[in-house]
Every structure is written in C-alpha cells, then in structure tokens.
Coordinates of C-alpha atoms in Angstrom, one line a residue:
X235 CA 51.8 35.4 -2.7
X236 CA 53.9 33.8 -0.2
X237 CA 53.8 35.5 3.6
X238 CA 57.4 36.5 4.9
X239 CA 58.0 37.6 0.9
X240 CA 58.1 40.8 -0.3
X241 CA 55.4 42.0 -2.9
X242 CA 58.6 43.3 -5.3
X243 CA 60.0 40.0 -5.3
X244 CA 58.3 38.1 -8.2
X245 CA 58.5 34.3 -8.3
X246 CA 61.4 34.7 -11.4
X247 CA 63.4 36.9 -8.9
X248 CA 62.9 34.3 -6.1
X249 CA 64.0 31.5 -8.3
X250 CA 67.0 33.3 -9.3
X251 CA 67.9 34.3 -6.0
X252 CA 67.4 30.6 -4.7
X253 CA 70.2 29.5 -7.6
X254 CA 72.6 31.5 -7.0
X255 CA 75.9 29.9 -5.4
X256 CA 78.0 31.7 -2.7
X257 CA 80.1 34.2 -5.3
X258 CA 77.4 34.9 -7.3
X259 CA 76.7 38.2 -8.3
X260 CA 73.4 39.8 -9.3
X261 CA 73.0 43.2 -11.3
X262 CA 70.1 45.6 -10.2
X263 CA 70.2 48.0 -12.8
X264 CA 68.3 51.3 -13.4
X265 CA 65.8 51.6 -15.9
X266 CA 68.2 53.1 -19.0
X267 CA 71.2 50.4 -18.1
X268 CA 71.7 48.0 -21.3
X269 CA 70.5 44.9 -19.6
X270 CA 69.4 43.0 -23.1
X271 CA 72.8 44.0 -24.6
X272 CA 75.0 42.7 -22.0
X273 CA 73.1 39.2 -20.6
X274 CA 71.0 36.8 -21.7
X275 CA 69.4 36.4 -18.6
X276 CA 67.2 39.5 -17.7
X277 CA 64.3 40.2 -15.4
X278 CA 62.6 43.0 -15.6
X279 CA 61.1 44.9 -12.3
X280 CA 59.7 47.7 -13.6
X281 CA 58.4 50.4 -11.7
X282 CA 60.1 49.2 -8.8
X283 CA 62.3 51.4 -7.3
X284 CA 65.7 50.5 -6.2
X285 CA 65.4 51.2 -2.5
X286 CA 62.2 48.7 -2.4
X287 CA 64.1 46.0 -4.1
X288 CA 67.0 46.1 -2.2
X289 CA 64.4 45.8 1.2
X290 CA 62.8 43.1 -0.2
X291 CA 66.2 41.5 -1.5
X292 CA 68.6 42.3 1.5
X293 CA 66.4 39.5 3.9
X294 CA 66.8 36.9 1.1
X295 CA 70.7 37.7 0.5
X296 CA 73.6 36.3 2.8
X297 CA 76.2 39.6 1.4
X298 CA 79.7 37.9 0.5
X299 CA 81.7 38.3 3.4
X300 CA 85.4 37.4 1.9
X301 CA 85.5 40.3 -0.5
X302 CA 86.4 43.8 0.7
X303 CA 82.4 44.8 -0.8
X304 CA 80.1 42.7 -2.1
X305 CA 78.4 45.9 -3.2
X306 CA 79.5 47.6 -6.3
X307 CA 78.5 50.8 -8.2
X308 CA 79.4 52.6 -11.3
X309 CA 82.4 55.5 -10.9
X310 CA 80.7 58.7 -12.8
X311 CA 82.5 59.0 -16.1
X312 CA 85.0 61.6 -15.7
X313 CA 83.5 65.4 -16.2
X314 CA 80.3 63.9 -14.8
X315 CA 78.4 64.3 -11.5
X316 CA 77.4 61.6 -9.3
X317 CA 74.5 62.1 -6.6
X318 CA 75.8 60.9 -3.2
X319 CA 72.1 60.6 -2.3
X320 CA 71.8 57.9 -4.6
X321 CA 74.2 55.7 -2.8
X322 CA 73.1 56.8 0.7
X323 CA 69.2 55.8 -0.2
X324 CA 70.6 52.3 -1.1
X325 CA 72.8 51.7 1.3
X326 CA 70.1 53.0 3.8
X327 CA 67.5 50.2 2.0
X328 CA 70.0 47.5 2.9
X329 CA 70.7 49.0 6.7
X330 CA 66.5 49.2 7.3
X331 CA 66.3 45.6 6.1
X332 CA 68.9 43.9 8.0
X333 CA 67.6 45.9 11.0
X334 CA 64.0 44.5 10.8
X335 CA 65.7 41.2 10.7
X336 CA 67.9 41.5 13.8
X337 CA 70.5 40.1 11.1
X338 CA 73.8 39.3 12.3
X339 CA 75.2 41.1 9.1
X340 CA 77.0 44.2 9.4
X341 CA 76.2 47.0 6.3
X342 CA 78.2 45.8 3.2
X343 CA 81.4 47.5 2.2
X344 CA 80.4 49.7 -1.1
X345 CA 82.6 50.2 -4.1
X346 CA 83.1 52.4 -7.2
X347 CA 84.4 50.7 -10.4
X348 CA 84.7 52.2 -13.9
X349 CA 81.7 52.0 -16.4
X350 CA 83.2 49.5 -18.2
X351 CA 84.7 47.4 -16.1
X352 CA 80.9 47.4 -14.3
X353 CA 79.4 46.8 -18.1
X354 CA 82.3 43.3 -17.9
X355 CA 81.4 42.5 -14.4
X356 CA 77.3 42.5 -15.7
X357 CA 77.9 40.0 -18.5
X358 CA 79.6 37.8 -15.9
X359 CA 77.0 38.1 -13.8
X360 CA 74.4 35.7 -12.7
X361 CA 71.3 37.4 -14.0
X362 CA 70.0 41.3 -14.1
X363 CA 67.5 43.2 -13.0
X364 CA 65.8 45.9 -14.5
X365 CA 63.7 48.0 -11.9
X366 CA 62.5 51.2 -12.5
X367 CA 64.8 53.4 -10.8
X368 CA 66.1 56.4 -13.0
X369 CA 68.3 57.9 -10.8
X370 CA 71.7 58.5 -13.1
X371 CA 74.6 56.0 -11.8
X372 CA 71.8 54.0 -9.8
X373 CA 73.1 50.3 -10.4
X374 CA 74.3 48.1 -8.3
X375 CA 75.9 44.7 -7.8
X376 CA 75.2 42.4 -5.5
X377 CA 77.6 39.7 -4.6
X378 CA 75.9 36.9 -2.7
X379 CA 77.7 34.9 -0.2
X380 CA 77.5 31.4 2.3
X381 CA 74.3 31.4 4.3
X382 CA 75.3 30.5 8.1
X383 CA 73.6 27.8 9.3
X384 CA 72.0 29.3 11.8
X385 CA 70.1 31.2 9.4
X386 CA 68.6 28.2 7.8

C-alpha cells in the first residue's frame, strides 16, 4: 500500500491511470455494463462503489478542460426512468475530492449521451472499470486531461 493512495485504487488501476495521455478517456461502469463485450482492456473493481472510486480517482485525474464535459453518462432509453440521485452522488464524490485537495479544478461539466453512442465511446476508450455499483444508468466516463505543472 502506498500512503497518499486510496485503498480502492489497485496497483492495475494506478498503472492505467499513470498511461493515460491528456484526451484519454476511462469507463467506470456499473456492475451489469458489458465491459468484456466492448474492450479488451477491463479491470474489475468489484464491490467498490462508484462514489468511492471516483474519491479515490478524482485526486489522481487532471479532468479535460477543452471539452464542454469531460464527464459523460448514459441518456435513459426512452420510456425509462433515470435516478437524478445517481448523478448527484457522483458528482458530489468528485466535488468532496477536489475539496480535500484544495484543487484548483472547478466540478466537471456532466453530459447525457445515448446508450449506444456511450457503448462506441467505451470501445474507444482507454480501459474500463467494473466496480460494483448497481445503480441503473450508473456509468460514467472520465475524460482525462494536461496536468498543470504546478501540480507535479
């Protein structure tokens, strides 16, 4: 265990987040997302639930700042329902965690695309993650961006 990381980041996932270049993206997915079907690269974090990986993540993760929202989650298919809650509890992960840090990030922009078009944007992707978060709708993208130098 390394101090200053978080327990739900294993050394795969810190790896991974070390090789990823500025416009990289990274698919947290919920436990019943197709991961396997979709990627070749797949890590699996389960039993972890979203919010805690995104804590643990969001210190780690310098957020694209030339898109409109490096954050990006699944539309509910039409005559389905979405829970906001879902979205608030992640995007209140990412707010605690860039808090504790005194980061000069603002909260990333969050957007809604179309199950398929999030199923493309996965095998494009840089790697997934499969956590154990069951909430319906709960995956997200994460698209990584330049590290100031001050931060390093």
């Amino acid at each position: 265990m390394l101090k200053g990381i978080h327990p739900a980041i294993s050394p795969e996932l810190l790896k991974i987040l070390a090789e990823m270049g500025h416009g990289d993206e990274i698919v947290l997915s919920d436990a019943h997302f197709p991961a396997h079907q979709l990627h070749h690269r797949v890590l699996r974090a389960d039993g972890i639930p979203m919010s805690t990986l995104l804590t643990a993540i969001t210190p780690l993760f310098e957020f694209d700042s030339y898109v409109d929202a490096p954050l990006i989650m699944m539309r509910a298919v039409e005559g389905d329902n979405l829970d906001p809650e879902v979205e608030k509890r992640y995007l209140k992960a990412i707010q605690h965690a860039l808090q504790q840090q005194s980061a000069v990030q603002n909260l990333p922009k969050l957007a809604r695309i179309d199950r398929f078009a999030f199923y493309e944007r996965a095998k494009q992707a840089y790697a997934i993650v499969v956590t154990g978060e069951c909430a319906k709708y709960g995956n997200i993208i994460l698209k990584k961006g330049v590290t100031p130098l001050s931060m390093v």
